[in-house]
């Protein structure tokens, strides 16, 4: 299978103060290749630079050094979907749900009729039910999350970046949205890069779990997850899951000791 | 409408009536509610009030409209650049802190005693308020929404028109709503102190000088109703159009 995301020797640092006299290194020498249609989770200690990693991948921040190719192109010129951590604050409260989801199409200058047709089509193909005529703040947080996901997918991005998107959700909603995103991923075959600080979630969703070290983030280890697909929540109680989990915790312990 | 809303006004009228009929306060100073209500209806019925009311409304709305036209674009420009808003923040804050009444003589010197001076006072005060609220609205846009638009490859113009501007609208509107109340205060005061033939302020002041107290109170009542209605209209529009604010 062809590679969807290629990262080579990525470095990123931030100035310590406004004068830019000294820098802190956030990401150091990260290289990874991600196959098209793969679901990869990135796991690491809090504040290790995971969000910065996604921000650089999305083209929001320029890398200091290194190369990023998404579908063979620079992130600034590729279609990327990005679900941020604080997703309610990324929806546009003055737009109805349908106009929120259609926003990327509107930017492309597509007509309203076409946009709406696309949204309804997408909702049907993803099997999600959203009250299109309501405003986002009227929805539950799980439903808001679906609006954010639909908006990120409407323009068929080559890659979907997700930054701890389920943090703010209660357990029940979280389980629902986790399975929904797996379902959507199976249907769309979109490459997903998913940052998480929950070890169970990282294993449950992924084909591969990438472990980051403490800041500056380097890749400590990559773990293959060979649980069968489609996944379901009961798998989290299986022996295979537990052995992966123990392995992951062992890796994490070493990461923190370093 | 809730039934309780009418309790306060009735109590108020009763106390007023009590004071005037029992002559607790010199009855010359406080006419009976009845006398004021009769005068109030007369003013409308005989058409005496229209010239004054329209003159006040004209100055009010003209000054208010100009303030919006000046204030919103300036606020948007200043708010869009941190450098610009930092450079002018002190100046705007300072000018806003000058009591508008302290500037009446200056505006008189510049514009004479016509409507120009009165409208200028309104524009001076209200446009500053609108500039500040607009600036604040633009600068308080959620960075996360702008980032989302950037990821979707929105250009600067789209980010401004489709993200920053709509998000700052509730703030802008709050400034506009506060301005209309201040504009009314200023118009009435300038009509008293910068001479004019017509206007609610003039009517209040003249009837005070000529000791026509029923007329004075009736005119005060009209000014109050006008202020109340303007504020209410804006509140209703606010809750209907910007129901999503702060979400």
XYZ file of C-alpha atoms in Angstrom:
505
model
C 0.000 0.000 0.000
C 1.225 3.508 -0.735
C 2.241 5.842 2.049
C -0.204 8.558 2.975
C 1.911 10.435 5.472
C 5.680 10.629 5.438
C 7.543 12.481 8.152
C 11.319 12.688 7.899
C 13.634 14.013 10.606
C 11.163 16.508 11.967
C 12.392 19.113 14.438
C 10.382 21.832 16.127
C 11.252 24.237 18.914
C 9.623 27.280 20.468
C 11.276 30.473 21.692
C 11.395 30.603 25.493
C 10.532 34.298 25.611
C 9.486 37.108 23.293
C 13.091 38.116 22.671
C 13.746 34.724 21.088
C 17.110 34.532 22.829
C 16.766 30.849 23.683
C 14.625 27.998 22.417
C 13.040 24.897 23.908
C 13.049 21.854 21.769
C 9.567 20.301 21.441
C 10.015 17.687 18.747
C 13.333 16.035 17.972
C 14.122 13.933 14.972
C 10.730 12.312 14.438
C 10.446 10.111 11.365
C 7.501 7.902 10.517
C 5.706 6.564 7.488
C 1.992 5.935 7.648
C 0.192 3.851 5.089
C -2.897 5.033 3.311
C -5.991 4.046 5.281
C -4.050 3.289 8.444
C -5.256 4.227 11.931
C -2.300 5.311 14.034
C -2.516 6.562 17.600
C 0.148 8.652 19.277
C 0.538 8.088 22.966
C 2.783 9.948 25.356
C 2.967 11.775 28.661
C 1.029 14.990 29.052
C 2.791 18.028 27.656
C 5.232 15.963 25.619
C 4.549 17.831 22.407
C 1.797 15.691 20.871
C -0.389 18.671 20.012
C 2.564 20.507 18.534
C 3.260 17.448 16.413
C -0.261 17.601 14.943
C -0.064 21.358 14.501
C 3.091 20.938 12.447
C 1.572 18.068 10.451
C -1.525 20.135 9.697
C 0.560 22.997 8.352
C -0.535 25.381 11.112
C 3.055 25.605 12.321
C 6.117 25.405 10.078
C 8.699 22.774 11.001
C 12.175 23.954 11.937
C 13.774 21.136 10.051
C 12.675 18.010 8.271
C 10.111 17.107 5.713
C 6.397 16.342 5.834
C 4.587 14.852 2.893
C 0.881 14.144 2.895
C -0.217 12.277 -0.210
C 3.090 13.412 -1.668
C 2.414 17.074 -1.002
C 3.305 19.779 1.457
C 0.682 20.103 4.256
C -0.016 23.694 3.240
C -1.406 22.524 -0.089
C -3.129 19.274 0.915
C -6.623 18.677 2.160
C -6.400 17.883 5.858
C -9.126 17.322 8.417
C -8.281 18.340 11.951
C -10.364 17.718 15.061
C -9.114 19.848 17.910
C -9.149 18.989 21.570
C -11.667 21.673 22.536
C -14.042 20.890 19.701
C -17.058 22.911 20.954
C -14.893 25.992 20.583
C -14.103 25.113 16.995
C -17.714 24.908 15.845
C -19.300 28.133 14.630
C -22.215 28.805 17.000
C -23.831 31.318 14.623
C -24.212 28.669 11.933
C -26.713 25.870 11.904
C -25.238 22.375 12.006
C -25.630 21.923 8.272
C -23.781 25.180 7.595
C -21.088 24.184 10.044
C -20.515 20.900 8.257
C -20.675 22.569 4.838
C -18.155 25.264 5.800
C -15.156 23.762 3.928
C -17.320 23.480 0.794
C -18.447 27.066 1.172
C -14.797 28.142 1.228
C -14.368 26.416 -2.113
C -17.241 28.467 -3.514
C -19.698 25.595 -3.925
C -23.352 26.611 -4.282
C -25.713 26.217 -1.354
C -27.797 23.526 -3.039
C -24.691 21.484 -3.822
C -23.318 21.971 -0.330
C -26.498 20.770 1.343
C -26.696 17.799 -0.993
C -23.146 16.880 -0.038
C -23.808 17.168 3.685
C -26.898 14.989 3.557
C -25.044 12.487 1.399
C -22.146 12.373 3.848
C -24.403 11.952 6.868
C -26.160 9.089 5.185
C -22.972 7.359 4.083
C -21.445 7.707 7.554
C -24.652 6.564 9.169
C -24.822 9.526 11.510
C -27.955 11.405 12.451
C -27.598 15.099 13.095
C -30.427 17.588 13.352
C -29.163 19.821 10.553
C -31.483 22.725 11.258
C -30.397 23.179 14.875
C -27.530 25.261 16.162
C -24.574 23.307 17.602
C -25.055 24.545 21.168
C -28.441 22.805 21.266
C -26.755 19.422 20.802
C -25.209 17.079 23.345
C -21.420 17.005 23.398
C -21.363 13.657 21.586
C -23.523 15.064 18.799
C -21.342 18.191 18.645
C -18.356 15.911 18.234
C -20.082 14.243 15.274
C -20.697 17.653 13.692
C -16.997 18.455 14.084
C -16.051 15.088 12.577
C -18.483 15.474 9.665
C -17.147 18.961 8.985
C -13.581 17.646 8.945
C -14.555 14.867 6.511
C -16.890 16.716 4.136
C -14.146 17.750 1.722
C -12.662 14.225 1.679
C -9.310 14.972 3.288
C -6.345 12.680 2.658
C -5.704 12.498 6.338
C -7.694 13.144 9.504
C -5.805 14.460 12.516
C -7.474 14.094 15.890
C -6.098 15.688 19.042
C -7.454 13.990 22.180
C -10.927 14.591 20.821
C -12.830 12.531 23.379
C -11.328 14.022 26.530
C -14.276 16.161 27.488
C -16.864 13.432 26.957
C -18.464 11.340 29.664
C -17.801 7.593 29.565
C -21.000 6.552 27.803
C -20.646 9.196 25.084
C -16.989 8.397 24.741
C -17.652 4.722 24.062
C -20.279 5.711 21.506
C -18.025 8.164 19.673
C -15.029 5.805 19.744
C -17.029 3.124 17.985
C -18.502 5.722 15.645
C -15.091 6.939 14.572
C -13.990 3.340 13.929
C -17.122 2.820 11.876
C -16.530 6.035 9.930
C -12.908 5.060 9.374
C -13.935 1.638 7.993
C -16.384 3.345 5.626
C -14.214 6.213 4.384
C -10.788 4.530 4.543
C -9.359 7.873 5.605
C -5.906 7.764 7.155
C -6.286 8.766 10.803
C -3.608 10.125 13.112
C -5.027 10.171 16.594
C -3.324 11.689 19.613
C -4.376 10.322 22.974
C -3.263 10.166 26.562
C -5.529 7.229 27.326
C -3.736 3.915 26.898
C -6.876 1.787 26.432
C -8.234 4.119 23.783
C -4.864 4.220 21.999
C -4.765 0.429 21.708
C -8.454 -0.104 21.023
C -8.579 2.231 18.024
C -5.216 1.689 16.403
C -3.370 -0.411 13.879
C -0.195 0.931 15.425
C 0.499 2.853 18.623
C 3.386 5.303 18.489
C 4.935 6.044 21.889
C 6.429 9.469 22.381
C 9.077 10.227 24.974
C 8.851 13.074 27.473
C 9.485 16.474 25.929
C 11.224 16.882 23.570
C 9.080 14.301 21.838
C 10.985 11.544 20.094
C 9.551 8.257 18.974
C 10.374 5.779 21.732
C 8.703 2.756 20.236
C 6.008 1.701 17.793
C 3.672 -1.123 18.788
C 1.629 -3.116 16.288
C -1.926 -3.837 17.378
C -3.060 -7.022 15.690
C -6.507 -7.251 17.236
C -9.112 -8.267 14.656
C -11.344 -5.725 12.965
C -14.026 -4.597 13.265
C -13.340 -3.906 16.901
C -15.916 -3.858 19.627
C -15.756 -2.724 23.230
C -15.813 -6.292 24.637
C -12.369 -6.809 23.152
C -11.023 -4.603 25.878
C -11.551 -7.501 28.269
C -9.799 -10.063 26.060
C -6.484 -11.706 26.868
C -4.891 -10.286 23.702
C -5.908 -6.783 24.707
C -4.483 -7.267 28.193
C -1.140 -8.488 26.926
C -0.917 -5.476 24.596
C -1.870 -3.253 27.467
C 0.818 -4.697 29.756
C 3.368 -4.289 27.001
C 2.252 -0.687 26.491
C 2.486 0.094 30.196
C 5.971 -1.402 30.295
C 7.026 0.794 27.366
C 5.475 3.827 29.000
C 7.259 3.120 32.288
C 10.581 3.036 30.454
C 9.665 6.253 28.638
C 9.061 8.015 31.937
C 12.261 6.684 33.503
C 14.438 7.961 30.725
C -46.763 39.356 29.815
C -46.422 38.507 33.477
C -49.119 39.955 35.732
C -46.522 41.065 38.296
C -45.049 43.547 35.855
C -47.921 45.946 36.500
C -47.634 45.900 40.310
C -44.637 48.235 40.506
C -46.134 50.987 38.321
C -49.422 50.874 40.257
C -47.628 51.167 43.605
C -45.582 54.022 42.187
C -48.688 55.881 40.964
C -50.411 55.340 44.316
C -47.496 56.749 46.286
C -47.269 59.657 43.865
C -50.987 60.333 44.234
C -50.682 60.059 48.021
C -47.862 62.614 48.110
C -49.662 65.100 45.909
C -53.212 64.782 47.329
C -52.064 64.764 50.959
C -49.726 67.655 50.151
C -46.756 65.924 51.820
C -44.536 67.707 49.317
C -45.377 71.220 48.155
C -48.140 70.520 45.587
C -46.680 73.185 43.350
C -43.612 70.966 42.860
C -45.489 67.728 42.289
C -48.719 67.933 40.315
C -51.172 65.043 40.654
C -50.602 61.999 38.424
C -53.944 62.820 36.879
C -52.835 66.313 35.823
C -49.684 64.905 34.249
C -51.566 62.159 32.419
C -54.071 64.699 31.078
C -51.225 66.927 29.920
C -49.474 63.911 28.412
C -52.499 62.986 26.293
C -53.091 66.615 25.395
C -49.562 66.955 24.065
C -50.225 64.135 21.628
C -53.888 64.851 21.005
C -53.313 68.495 20.114
C -50.177 67.583 18.216
C -48.019 69.935 20.302
C -45.356 67.309 20.961
C -44.589 66.126 17.448
C -42.186 68.894 16.489
C -40.205 68.344 19.684
C -40.302 64.594 19.530
C -39.286 64.460 15.886
C -36.468 66.955 16.400
C -35.085 64.827 19.236
C -35.514 61.605 17.290
C -33.830 63.103 14.235
C -30.740 64.173 16.204
C -30.688 60.919 18.099
C -30.945 58.613 15.108
C -28.706 60.701 12.874
C -25.962 60.840 15.504
C -26.444 57.183 16.307
C -26.265 56.101 12.649
C -23.122 58.164 12.097
C -21.550 56.611 15.190
C -22.177 53.143 13.781
C -20.775 54.073 10.382
C -17.654 55.531 11.993
C -17.299 53.189 14.959
C -17.671 49.705 13.506
C -15.113 49.975 10.661
C -12.589 51.729 12.915
C -13.146 49.138 15.632
C -12.693 46.302 13.130
C -9.458 47.787 11.810
C -8.056 48.506 15.270
C -9.132 45.128 16.595
C -7.532 43.211 13.731
C -4.052 44.377 14.574
C -2.638 44.007 18.045
C -0.068 46.676 17.238
C -2.699 49.186 16.164
C -4.981 48.546 19.117
C -2.071 48.716 21.558
C -0.979 52.008 20.010
C -4.381 53.629 20.273
C -5.791 51.936 23.352
C -4.722 54.680 25.751
C -5.951 57.484 23.521
C -9.357 55.883 23.021
C -9.696 55.099 26.701
C -8.758 58.650 27.589
C -11.188 60.283 25.174
C -13.904 57.985 26.350
C -13.226 59.051 29.929
C -13.826 62.737 29.183
C -17.394 63.537 30.257
C -19.125 64.455 27.016
C -20.740 67.437 28.742
C -17.276 68.938 29.277
C -16.959 69.174 25.509
C -20.185 71.099 24.833
C -18.431 74.506 24.722
C -15.810 73.166 22.329
C -18.408 71.714 19.988
C -20.332 74.996 20.219
C -17.233 76.854 19.088
C -16.699 74.508 16.191
C -20.234 73.992 14.956
C -22.323 76.856 16.331
C -25.673 76.323 17.990
C -27.324 74.266 15.242
C -27.948 70.551 15.038
C -24.356 69.941 13.957
C -23.012 70.593 17.438
C -25.578 68.294 19.078
C -25.050 65.477 16.603
C -21.278 65.853 16.932
C -21.445 65.379 20.682
C -23.414 62.177 20.144
C -21.037 60.915 17.468
C -18.003 61.712 19.598
C -19.217 59.719 22.588
C -21.064 56.889 20.871
C -18.510 56.125 18.178
C -15.864 55.729 20.871
C -18.050 53.249 22.728
C -18.750 51.318 19.537
C -15.048 51.338 18.609
C -14.139 49.886 21.999
C -16.786 47.178 21.921
C -15.960 46.239 18.326
C -12.249 46.100 19.098
C -12.949 43.961 22.106
C -15.173 41.660 20.046
C -12.556 41.144 17.351
C -9.727 40.605 19.809
C -11.724 38.100 21.833
C -12.478 35.764 18.960
C -11.646 32.182 19.801
C -8.248 31.352 18.372
C -9.453 27.757 17.898
C -12.091 28.825 15.340
C -9.527 30.779 13.356
C -7.188 27.772 13.426
C -9.937 25.494 12.155
C -10.542 27.833 9.233
C -6.805 27.955 8.525
C -6.567 24.176 8.397
C -9.400 24.295 5.859
C -7.206 26.610 3.809
C -9.408 29.670 4.257
C -7.706 32.835 3.062
C -7.376 35.922 5.263
C -10.438 37.568 3.757
C -12.645 34.517 4.366
C -11.315 34.153 7.895
C -12.280 37.746 8.554
C -15.705 37.725 6.923
C -16.775 34.207 7.878
C -15.177 33.740 11.285
C -13.919 36.882 13.015
C -16.701 39.260 11.972
C -19.667 37.000 12.842
C -18.077 36.014 16.121
C -17.580 39.638 17.150
C -21.119 40.696 16.180
C -22.675 40.137 19.642
C -20.018 42.402 21.165
C -20.513 45.008 18.468
C -24.241 44.912 19.036
C -23.829 45.308 22.786
C -21.838 48.476 22.110
C -24.536 49.672 19.740
C -27.261 49.053 22.325
C -25.409 50.955 25.032
C -24.785 53.767 22.557
C -28.441 54.377 21.845
C -29.142 54.998 25.536
C -26.188 57.346 25.842
C -27.177 59.095 22.623
C -30.601 59.864 24.094
C -29.079 61.302 27.261
C -26.723 63.488 25.256
C -29.375 64.738 22.840
C -31.709 65.761 25.669
C -28.913 67.500 27.571
C -27.566 69.316 24.530
C -31.064 70.504 23.703
C -31.158 72.103 27.143
C -27.759 73.733 27.018
C -27.085 74.282 23.365
C -30.088 76.336 22.395
C -32.709 75.075 19.970
C -36.300 75.734 19.029
C -37.579 72.177 19.218
C -36.677 69.086 21.158
C -37.750 67.165 24.247
C -34.856 68.611 26.231
C -35.857 72.110 25.225
C -39.499 71.435 26.148
C -38.501 70.144 29.591
C -36.182 73.050 30.232
C -38.585 75.746 28.971
C -41.558 74.399 30.886
C -39.346 74.362 33.960
C -38.438 78.034 33.407
C -42.079 78.963 32.854
C -43.169 76.791 35.755
C -45.495 74.643 33.651
C -44.760 71.647 35.750
C -47.397 69.277 34.317
C -45.859 69.824 30.906
C -42.384 69.298 32.320
C -43.353 66.009 33.917
C -45.255 64.877 30.840
C -42.195 65.577 28.678
C -39.962 63.702 31.122
C -42.382 60.796 30.886
C -42.189 60.867 27.087
C -38.388 60.929 27.165
C -38.482 57.976 29.568
C -40.846 55.989 27.377
C -38.669 56.704 24.348
C -35.541 55.505 26.125
C -37.267 52.433 27.436
C -38.671 51.478 24.041
C -35.355 51.939 22.238
C -33.528 49.788 24.757
C -36.253 47.148 24.660
C -36.190 46.940 20.867
C -32.455 46.365 20.931
C -32.740 43.780 23.697
C -35.332 41.819 21.727
C -33.248 41.935 18.547
C -30.213 40.857 20.561
C -31.883 37.806 22.054
C -33.415 36.788 18.707
C -30.457 37.345 16.393
C -27.594 36.572 18.762
C -29.158 33.693 20.673
C -25.923 31.805 20.117
C -23.701 34.405 21.781
C -21.235 33.035 24.308
C -21.866 29.427 23.341
